[in-house]
XYZ file of N, CA, C and O in Angstrom:
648
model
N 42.554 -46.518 -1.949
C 42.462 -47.718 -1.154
C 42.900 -48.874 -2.030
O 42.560 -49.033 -3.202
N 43.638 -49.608 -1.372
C 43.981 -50.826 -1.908
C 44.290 -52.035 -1.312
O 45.062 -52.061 -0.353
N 43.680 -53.256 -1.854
C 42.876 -54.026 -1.021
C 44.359 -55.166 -1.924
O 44.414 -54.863 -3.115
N 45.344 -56.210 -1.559
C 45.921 -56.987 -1.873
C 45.894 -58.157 -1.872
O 46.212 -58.823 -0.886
N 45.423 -58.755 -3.220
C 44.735 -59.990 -3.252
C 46.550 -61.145 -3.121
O 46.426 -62.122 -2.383
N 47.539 -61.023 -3.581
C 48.253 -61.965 -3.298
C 49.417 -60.877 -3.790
O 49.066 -59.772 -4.202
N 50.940 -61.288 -3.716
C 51.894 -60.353 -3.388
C 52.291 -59.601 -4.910
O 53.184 -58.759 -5.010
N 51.468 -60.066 -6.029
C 51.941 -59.669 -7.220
C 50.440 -58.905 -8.148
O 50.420 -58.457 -9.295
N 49.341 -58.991 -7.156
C 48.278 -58.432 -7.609
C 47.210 -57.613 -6.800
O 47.109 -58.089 -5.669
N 46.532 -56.738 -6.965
C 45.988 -56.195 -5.987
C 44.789 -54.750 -6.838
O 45.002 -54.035 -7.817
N 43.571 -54.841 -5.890
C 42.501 -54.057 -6.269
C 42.455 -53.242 -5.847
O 42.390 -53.091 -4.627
N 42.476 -52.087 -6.947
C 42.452 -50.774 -6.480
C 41.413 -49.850 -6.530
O 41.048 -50.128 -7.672
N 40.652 -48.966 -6.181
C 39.942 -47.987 -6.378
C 39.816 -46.539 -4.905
O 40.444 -46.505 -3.847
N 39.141 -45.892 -5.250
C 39.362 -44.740 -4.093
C 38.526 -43.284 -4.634
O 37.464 -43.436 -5.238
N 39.069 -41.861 -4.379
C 38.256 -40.823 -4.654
C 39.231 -39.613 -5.284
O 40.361 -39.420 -4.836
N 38.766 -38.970 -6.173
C 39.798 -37.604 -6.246
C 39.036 -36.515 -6.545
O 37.930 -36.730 -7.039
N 39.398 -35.359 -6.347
C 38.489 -34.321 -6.922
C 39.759 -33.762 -8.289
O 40.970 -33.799 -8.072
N 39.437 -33.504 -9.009
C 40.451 -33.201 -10.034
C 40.284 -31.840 -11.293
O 39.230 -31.210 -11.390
N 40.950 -31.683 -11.779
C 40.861 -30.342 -12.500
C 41.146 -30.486 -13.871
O 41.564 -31.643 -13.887
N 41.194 -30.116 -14.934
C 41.535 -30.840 -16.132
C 41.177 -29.774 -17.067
O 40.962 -29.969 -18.263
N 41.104 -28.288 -16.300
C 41.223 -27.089 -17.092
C 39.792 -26.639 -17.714
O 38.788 -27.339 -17.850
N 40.000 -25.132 -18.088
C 38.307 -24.847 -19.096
C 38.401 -25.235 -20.031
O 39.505 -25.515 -20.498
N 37.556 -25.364 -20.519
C 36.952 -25.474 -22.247
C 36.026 -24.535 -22.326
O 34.905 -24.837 -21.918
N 36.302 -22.902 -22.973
C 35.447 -21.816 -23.182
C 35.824 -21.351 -24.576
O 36.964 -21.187 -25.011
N 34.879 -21.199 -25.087
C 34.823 -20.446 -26.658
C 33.645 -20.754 -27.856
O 32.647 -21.445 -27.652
N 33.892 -20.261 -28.817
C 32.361 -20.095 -29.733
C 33.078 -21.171 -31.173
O 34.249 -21.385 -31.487
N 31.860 -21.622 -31.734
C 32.062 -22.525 -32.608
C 31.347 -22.429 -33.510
O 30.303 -23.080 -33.483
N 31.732 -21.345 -34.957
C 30.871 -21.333 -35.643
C 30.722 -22.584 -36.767
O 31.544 -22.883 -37.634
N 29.688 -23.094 -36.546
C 28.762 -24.259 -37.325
C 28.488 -24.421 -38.785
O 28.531 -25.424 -39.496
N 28.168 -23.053 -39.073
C 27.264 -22.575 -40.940
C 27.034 -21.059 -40.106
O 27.119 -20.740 -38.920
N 26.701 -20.312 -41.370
C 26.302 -18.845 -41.226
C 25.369 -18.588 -40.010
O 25.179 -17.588 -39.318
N 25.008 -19.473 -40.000
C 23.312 -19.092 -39.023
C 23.197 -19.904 -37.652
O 22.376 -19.759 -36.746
N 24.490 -20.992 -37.789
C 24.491 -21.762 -36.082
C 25.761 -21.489 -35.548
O 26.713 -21.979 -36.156
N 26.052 -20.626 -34.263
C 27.324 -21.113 -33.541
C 26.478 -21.813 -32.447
O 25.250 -21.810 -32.373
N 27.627 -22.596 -31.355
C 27.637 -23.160 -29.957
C 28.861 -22.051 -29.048
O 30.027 -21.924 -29.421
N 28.413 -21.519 -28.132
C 29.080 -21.472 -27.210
C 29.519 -22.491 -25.916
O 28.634 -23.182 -25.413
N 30.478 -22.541 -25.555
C 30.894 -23.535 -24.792
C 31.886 -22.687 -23.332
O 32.784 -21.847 -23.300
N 31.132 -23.452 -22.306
C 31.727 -22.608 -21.277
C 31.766 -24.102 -19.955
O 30.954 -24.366 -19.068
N 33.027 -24.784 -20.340
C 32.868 -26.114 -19.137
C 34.134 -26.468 -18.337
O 35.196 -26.881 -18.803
N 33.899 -26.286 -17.342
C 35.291 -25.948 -15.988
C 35.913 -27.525 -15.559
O 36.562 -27.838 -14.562
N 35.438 -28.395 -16.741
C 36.407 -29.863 -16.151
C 37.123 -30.124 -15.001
O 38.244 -30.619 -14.890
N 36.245 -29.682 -14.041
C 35.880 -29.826 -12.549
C 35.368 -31.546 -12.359
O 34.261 -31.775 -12.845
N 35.834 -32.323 -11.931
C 35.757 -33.554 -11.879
C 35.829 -34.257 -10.277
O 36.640 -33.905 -9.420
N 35.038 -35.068 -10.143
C 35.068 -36.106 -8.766
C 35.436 -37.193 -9.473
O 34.881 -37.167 -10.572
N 36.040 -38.019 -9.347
C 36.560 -39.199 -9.851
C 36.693 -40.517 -9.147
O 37.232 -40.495 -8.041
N 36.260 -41.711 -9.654
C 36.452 -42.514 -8.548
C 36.929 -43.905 -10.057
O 36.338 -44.326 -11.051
N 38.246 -44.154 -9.428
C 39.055 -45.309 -10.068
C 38.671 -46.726 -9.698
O 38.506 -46.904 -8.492
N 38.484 -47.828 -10.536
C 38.217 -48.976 -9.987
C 39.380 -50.129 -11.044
O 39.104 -50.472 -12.194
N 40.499 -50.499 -10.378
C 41.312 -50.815 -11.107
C 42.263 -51.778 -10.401
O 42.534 -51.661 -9.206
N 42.968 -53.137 -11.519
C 43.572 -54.002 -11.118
C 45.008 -53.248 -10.784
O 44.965 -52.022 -10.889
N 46.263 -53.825 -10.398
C 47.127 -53.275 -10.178
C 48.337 -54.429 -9.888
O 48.501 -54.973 -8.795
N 48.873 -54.598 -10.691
C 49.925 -55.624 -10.538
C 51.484 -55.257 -10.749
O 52.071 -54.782 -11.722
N 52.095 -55.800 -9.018
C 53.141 -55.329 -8.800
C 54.945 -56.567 -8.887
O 55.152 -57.779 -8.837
N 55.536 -55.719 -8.986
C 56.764 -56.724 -9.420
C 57.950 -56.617 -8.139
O 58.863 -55.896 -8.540
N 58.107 -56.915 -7.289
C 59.198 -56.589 -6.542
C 60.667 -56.285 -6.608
O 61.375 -57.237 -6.935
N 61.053 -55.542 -6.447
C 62.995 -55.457 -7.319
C 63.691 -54.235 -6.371
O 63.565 -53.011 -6.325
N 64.395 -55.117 -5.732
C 65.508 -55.073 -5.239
C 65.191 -53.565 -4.237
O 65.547 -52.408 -4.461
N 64.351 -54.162 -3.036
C 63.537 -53.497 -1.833
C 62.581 -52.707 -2.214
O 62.139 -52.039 -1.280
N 62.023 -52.495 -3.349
C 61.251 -51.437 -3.913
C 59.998 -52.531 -4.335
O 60.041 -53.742 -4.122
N 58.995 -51.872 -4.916
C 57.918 -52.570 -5.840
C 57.698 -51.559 -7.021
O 57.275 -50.405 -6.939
N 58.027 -52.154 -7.975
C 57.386 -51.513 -9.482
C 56.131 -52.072 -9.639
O 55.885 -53.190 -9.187
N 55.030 -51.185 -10.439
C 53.909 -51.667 -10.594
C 53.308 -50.902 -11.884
O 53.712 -49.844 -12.367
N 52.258 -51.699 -12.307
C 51.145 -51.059 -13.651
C 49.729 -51.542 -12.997
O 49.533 -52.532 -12.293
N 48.954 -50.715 -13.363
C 47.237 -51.030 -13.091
C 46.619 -50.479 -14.392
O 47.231 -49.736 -15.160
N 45.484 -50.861 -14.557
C 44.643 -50.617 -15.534
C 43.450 -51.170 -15.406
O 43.193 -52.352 -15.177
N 42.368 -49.838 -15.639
C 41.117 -50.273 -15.184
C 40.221 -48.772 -15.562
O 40.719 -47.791 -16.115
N 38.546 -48.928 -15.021
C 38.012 -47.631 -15.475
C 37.849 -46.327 -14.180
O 37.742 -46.461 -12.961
N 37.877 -45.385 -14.822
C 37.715 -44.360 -14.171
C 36.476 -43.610 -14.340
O 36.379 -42.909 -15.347
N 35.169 -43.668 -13.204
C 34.151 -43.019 -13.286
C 34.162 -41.530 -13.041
O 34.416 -41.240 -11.872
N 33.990 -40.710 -13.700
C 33.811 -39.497 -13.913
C 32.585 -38.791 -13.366
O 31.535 -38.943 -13.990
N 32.591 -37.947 -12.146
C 31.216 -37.021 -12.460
C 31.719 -35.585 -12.225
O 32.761 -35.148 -11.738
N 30.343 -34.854 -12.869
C 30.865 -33.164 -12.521
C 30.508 -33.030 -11.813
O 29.594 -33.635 -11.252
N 31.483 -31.567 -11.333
C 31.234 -31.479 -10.086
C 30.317 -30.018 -10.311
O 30.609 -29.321 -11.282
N 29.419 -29.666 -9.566
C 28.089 -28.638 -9.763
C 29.140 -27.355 -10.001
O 30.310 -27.322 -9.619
N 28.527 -26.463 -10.622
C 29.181 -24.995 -11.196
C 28.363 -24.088 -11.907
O 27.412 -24.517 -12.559
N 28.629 -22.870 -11.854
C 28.035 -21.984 -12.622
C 28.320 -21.946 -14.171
O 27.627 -21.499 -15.086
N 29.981 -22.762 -14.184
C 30.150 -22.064 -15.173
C 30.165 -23.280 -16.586
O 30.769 -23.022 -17.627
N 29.253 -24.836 -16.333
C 29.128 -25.793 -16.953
C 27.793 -25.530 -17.751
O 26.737 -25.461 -17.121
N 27.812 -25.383 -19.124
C 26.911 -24.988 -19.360
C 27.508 -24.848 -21.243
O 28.658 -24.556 -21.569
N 26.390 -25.140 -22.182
C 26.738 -24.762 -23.394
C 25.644 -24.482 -24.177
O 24.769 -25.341 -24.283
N 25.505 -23.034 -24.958
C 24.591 -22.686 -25.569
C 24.456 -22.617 -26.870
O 25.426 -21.980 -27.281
N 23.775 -22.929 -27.747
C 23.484 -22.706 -29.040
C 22.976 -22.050 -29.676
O 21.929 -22.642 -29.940
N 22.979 -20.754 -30.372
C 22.300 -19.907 -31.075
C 21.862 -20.363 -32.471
O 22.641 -21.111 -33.062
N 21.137 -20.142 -32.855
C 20.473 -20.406 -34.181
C 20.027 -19.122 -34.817
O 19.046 -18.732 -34.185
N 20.268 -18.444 -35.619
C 20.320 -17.056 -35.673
C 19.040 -16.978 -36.624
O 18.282 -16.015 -36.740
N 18.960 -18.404 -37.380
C 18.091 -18.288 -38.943
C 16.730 -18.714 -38.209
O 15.651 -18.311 -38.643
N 16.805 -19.413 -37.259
C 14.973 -19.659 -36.788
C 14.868 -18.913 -35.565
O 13.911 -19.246 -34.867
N 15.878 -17.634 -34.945
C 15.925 -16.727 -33.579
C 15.588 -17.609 -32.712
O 14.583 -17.482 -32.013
N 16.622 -18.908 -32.630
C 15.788 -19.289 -31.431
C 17.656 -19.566 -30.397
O 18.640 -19.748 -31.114
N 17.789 -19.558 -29.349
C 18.819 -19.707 -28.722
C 18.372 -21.399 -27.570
O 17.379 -21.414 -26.842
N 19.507 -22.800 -27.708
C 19.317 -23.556 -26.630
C 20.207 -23.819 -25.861
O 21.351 -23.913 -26.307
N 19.975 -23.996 -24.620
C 21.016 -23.808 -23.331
C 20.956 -25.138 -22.423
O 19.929 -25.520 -21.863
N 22.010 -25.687 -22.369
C 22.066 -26.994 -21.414
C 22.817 -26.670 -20.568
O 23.991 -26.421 -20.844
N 22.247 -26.575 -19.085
C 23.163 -26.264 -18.037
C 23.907 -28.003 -17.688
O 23.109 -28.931 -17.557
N 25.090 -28.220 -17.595
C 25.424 -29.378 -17.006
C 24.496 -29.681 -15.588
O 24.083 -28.816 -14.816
N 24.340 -30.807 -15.504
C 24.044 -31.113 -13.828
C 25.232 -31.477 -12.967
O 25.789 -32.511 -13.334
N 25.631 -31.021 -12.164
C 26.629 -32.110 -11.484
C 26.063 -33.262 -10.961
O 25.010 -33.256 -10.323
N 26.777 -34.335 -11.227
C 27.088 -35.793 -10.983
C 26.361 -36.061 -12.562
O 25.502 -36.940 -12.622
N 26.609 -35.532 -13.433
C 26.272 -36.437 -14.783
C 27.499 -37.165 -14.858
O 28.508 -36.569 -14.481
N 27.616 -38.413 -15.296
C 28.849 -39.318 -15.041
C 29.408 -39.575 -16.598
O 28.615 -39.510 -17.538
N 30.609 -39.825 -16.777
C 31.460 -40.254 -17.485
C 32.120 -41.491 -17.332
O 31.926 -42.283 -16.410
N 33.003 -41.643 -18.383
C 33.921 -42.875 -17.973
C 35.358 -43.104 -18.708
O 35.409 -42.794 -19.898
N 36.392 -43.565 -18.158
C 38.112 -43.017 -18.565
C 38.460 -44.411 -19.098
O 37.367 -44.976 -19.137
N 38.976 -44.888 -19.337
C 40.375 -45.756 -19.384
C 41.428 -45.047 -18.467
O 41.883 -43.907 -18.555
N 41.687 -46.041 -17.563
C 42.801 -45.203 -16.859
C 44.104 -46.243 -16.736
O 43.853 -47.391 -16.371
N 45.350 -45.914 -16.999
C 46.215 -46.527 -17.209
C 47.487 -45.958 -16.663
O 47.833 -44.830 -17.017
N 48.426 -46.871 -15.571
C 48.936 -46.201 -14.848
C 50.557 -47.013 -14.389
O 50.445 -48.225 -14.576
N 51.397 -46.785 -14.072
C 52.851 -47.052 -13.874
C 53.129 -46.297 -12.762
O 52.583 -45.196 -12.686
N 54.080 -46.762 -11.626
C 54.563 -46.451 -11.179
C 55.909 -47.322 -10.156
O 56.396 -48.436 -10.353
N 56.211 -46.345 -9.092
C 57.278 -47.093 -7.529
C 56.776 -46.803 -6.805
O 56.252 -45.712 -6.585
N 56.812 -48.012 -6.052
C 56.722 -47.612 -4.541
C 57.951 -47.824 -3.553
O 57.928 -49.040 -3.363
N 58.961 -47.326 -2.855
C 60.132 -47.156 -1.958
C 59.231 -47.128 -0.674
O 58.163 -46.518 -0.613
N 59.738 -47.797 0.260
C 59.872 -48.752 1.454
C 60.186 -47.763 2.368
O 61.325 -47.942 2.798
N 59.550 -46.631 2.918
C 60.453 -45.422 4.213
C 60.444 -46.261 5.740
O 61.292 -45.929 6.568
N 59.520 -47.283 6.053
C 59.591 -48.160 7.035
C 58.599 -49.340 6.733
O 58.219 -49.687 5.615
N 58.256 -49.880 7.920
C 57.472 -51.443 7.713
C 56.067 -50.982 7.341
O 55.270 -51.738 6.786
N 55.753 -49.575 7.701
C 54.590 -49.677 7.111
C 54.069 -48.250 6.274
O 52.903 -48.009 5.959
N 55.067 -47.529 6.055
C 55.098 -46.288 5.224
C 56.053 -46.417 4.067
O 57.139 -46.983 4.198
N 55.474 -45.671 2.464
C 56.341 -45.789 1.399
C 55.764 -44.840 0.292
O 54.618 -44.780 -0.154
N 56.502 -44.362 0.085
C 56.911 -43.300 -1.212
C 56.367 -43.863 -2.399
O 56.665 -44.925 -2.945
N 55.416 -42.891 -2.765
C 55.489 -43.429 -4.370
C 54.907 -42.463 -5.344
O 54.066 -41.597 -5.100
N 55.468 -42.731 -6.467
C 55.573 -41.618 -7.850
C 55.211 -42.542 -9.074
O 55.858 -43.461 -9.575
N 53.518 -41.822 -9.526
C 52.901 -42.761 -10.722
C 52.355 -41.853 -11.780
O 51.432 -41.077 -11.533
N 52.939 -41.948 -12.998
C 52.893 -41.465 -13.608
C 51.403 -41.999 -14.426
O 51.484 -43.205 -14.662
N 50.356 -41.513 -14.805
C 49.382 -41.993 -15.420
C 48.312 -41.025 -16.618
O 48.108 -39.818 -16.742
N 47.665 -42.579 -17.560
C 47.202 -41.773 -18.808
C 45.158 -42.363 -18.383
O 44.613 -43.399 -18.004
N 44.664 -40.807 -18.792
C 43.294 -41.246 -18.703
C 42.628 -41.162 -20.333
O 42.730 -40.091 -20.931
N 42.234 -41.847 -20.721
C 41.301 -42.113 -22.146
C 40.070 -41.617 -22.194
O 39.662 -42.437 -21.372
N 39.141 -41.007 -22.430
C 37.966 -41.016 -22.227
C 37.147 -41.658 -22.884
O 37.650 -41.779 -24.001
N 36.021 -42.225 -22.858
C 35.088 -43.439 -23.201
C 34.259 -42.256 -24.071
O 34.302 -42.098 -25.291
N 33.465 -41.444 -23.052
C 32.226 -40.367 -23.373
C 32.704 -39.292 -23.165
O 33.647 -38.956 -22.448
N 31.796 -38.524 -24.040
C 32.529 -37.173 -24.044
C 32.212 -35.957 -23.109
O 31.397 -35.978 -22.187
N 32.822 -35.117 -23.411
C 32.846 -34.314 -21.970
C 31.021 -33.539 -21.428
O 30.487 -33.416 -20.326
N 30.606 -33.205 -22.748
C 28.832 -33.403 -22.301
C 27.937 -34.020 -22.495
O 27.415 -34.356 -23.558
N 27.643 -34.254 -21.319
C 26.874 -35.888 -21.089
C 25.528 -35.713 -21.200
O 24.977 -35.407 -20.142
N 24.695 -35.835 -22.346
C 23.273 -35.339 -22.037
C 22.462 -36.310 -23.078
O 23.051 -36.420 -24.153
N 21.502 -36.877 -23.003
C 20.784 -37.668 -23.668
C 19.541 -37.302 -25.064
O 18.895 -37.918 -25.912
N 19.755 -35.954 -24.608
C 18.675 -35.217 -25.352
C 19.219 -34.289 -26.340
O 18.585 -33.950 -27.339
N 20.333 -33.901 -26.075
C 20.799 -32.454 -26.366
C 21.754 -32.850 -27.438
O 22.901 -32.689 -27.021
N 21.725 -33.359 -28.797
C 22.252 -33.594 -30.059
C 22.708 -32.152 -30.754
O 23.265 -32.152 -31.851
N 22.507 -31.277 -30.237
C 22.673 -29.895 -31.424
C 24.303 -29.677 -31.725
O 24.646 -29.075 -32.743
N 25.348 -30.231 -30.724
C 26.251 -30.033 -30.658
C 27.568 -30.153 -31.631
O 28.084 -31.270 -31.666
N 28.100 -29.228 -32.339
C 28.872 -29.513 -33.226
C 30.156 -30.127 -33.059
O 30.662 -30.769 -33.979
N 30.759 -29.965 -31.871
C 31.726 -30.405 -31.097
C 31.466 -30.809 -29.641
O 31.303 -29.981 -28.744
N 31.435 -32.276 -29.448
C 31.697 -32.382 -28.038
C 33.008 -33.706 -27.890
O 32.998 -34.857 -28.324
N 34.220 -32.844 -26.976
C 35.601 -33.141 -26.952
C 35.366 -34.460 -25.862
O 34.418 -34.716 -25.120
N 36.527 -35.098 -26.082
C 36.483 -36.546 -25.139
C 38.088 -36.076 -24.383
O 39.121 -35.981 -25.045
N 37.998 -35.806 -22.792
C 39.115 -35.280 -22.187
C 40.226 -36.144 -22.246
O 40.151 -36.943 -21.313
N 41.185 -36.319 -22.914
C 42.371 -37.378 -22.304
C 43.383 -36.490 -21.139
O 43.307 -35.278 -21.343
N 43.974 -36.732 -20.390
C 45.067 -36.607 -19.781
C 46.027 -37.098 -19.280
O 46.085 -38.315 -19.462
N 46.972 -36.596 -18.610
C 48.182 -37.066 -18.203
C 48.517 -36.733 -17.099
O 48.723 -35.520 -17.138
N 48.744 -37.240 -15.826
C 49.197 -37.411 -14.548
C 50.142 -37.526 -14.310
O 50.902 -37.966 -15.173
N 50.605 -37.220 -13.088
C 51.556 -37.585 -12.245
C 51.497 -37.207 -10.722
O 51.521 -36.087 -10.212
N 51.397 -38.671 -10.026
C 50.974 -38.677 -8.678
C 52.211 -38.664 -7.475
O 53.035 -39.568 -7.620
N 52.338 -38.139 -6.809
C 53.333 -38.921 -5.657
C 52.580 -38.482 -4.415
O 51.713 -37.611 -4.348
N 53.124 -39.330 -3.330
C 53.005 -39.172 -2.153
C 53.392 -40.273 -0.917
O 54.431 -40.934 -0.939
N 52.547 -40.342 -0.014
C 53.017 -41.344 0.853
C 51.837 -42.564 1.046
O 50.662 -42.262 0.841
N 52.157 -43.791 1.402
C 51.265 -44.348 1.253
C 51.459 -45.131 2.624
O 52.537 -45.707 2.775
N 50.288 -45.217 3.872
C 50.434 -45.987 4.977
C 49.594 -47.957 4.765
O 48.388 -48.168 4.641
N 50.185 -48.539 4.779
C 49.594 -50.040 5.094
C 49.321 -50.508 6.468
O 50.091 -50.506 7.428
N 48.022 -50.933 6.396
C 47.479 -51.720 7.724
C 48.078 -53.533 6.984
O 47.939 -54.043 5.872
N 48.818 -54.067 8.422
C 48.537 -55.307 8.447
C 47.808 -56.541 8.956
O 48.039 -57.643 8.460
């Protein structure tokens, strides 16, 4: 959704469900600690971002930049365990879905004109991550926890109400 505050600027935000691949495997720590890691970067996403456009020659070029709220989305397979082999004790944090995150999201693209109120567009975009991919307040044991960046590329059609 995008809401157009005057012909060269405009507020953006909206919904995605998104994918951003597994992260599965073991991490040995010292002799006596690994982490297993098993997390399906299964994502709901919701963008809240400026977006300022340039007009050229029947088209609009544009850049936005702004944050991207992150939550998971519920799964079996979000979840990371820690063995401790020297005190036998094993700890397990199941993710919750909707634990939230947060991106830098940064974005370029066109939009082409197919009539007065339909138009094409192809945006290529970079997400940063703020926090890292497990979000838990309690759960410090972790020897590695990764911060997702990615890389996009959107197209489709876009309808305007006037």
């Amino acid at each position: 959704v995008q809401y157009t505050l005057d012909r060269q600027l405009a507020f953006f935000t909206g919904v995605s469900l998104t994918s951003k691949g597994n992260l599965q495997g073991w991490i040995r720590s010292s002799p006596t600690l690994s982490t297993e890691y098993q997390l399906s970067g299964q994502y709901v996403e919701v963008p809240v971002a400026l977006k300022f456009i340039q007009p050229l020659r029947g088209m609009d070029i544009y850049a936005r930049a702004g944050l991207t709220f992150q939550f998971n989305r519920p799964g079996e397979m979000n979840r990371v365990v820690v063995h401790d082999e020297g005190s036998k004790q094993q700890s397990t944090l199941a993710l919750a879905g909707g634990s939230m995150g947060t991106a830098i999201d940064l974005g370029a693209g066109i939009q082409i004109p197919l009539s007065d109120r339909l138009g094409l567009f192809i945006e290529p975009s970079y997400q940063m991550a703020l926090s890292p991919a497990v979000k838990h307040p309690s759960f410090d044991l972790l020897p590695f926890n990764p911060r997702i960046h990615s890389f996009s590329i959107a197209t489709g059609l876009s309808f305007q109400f006037h």
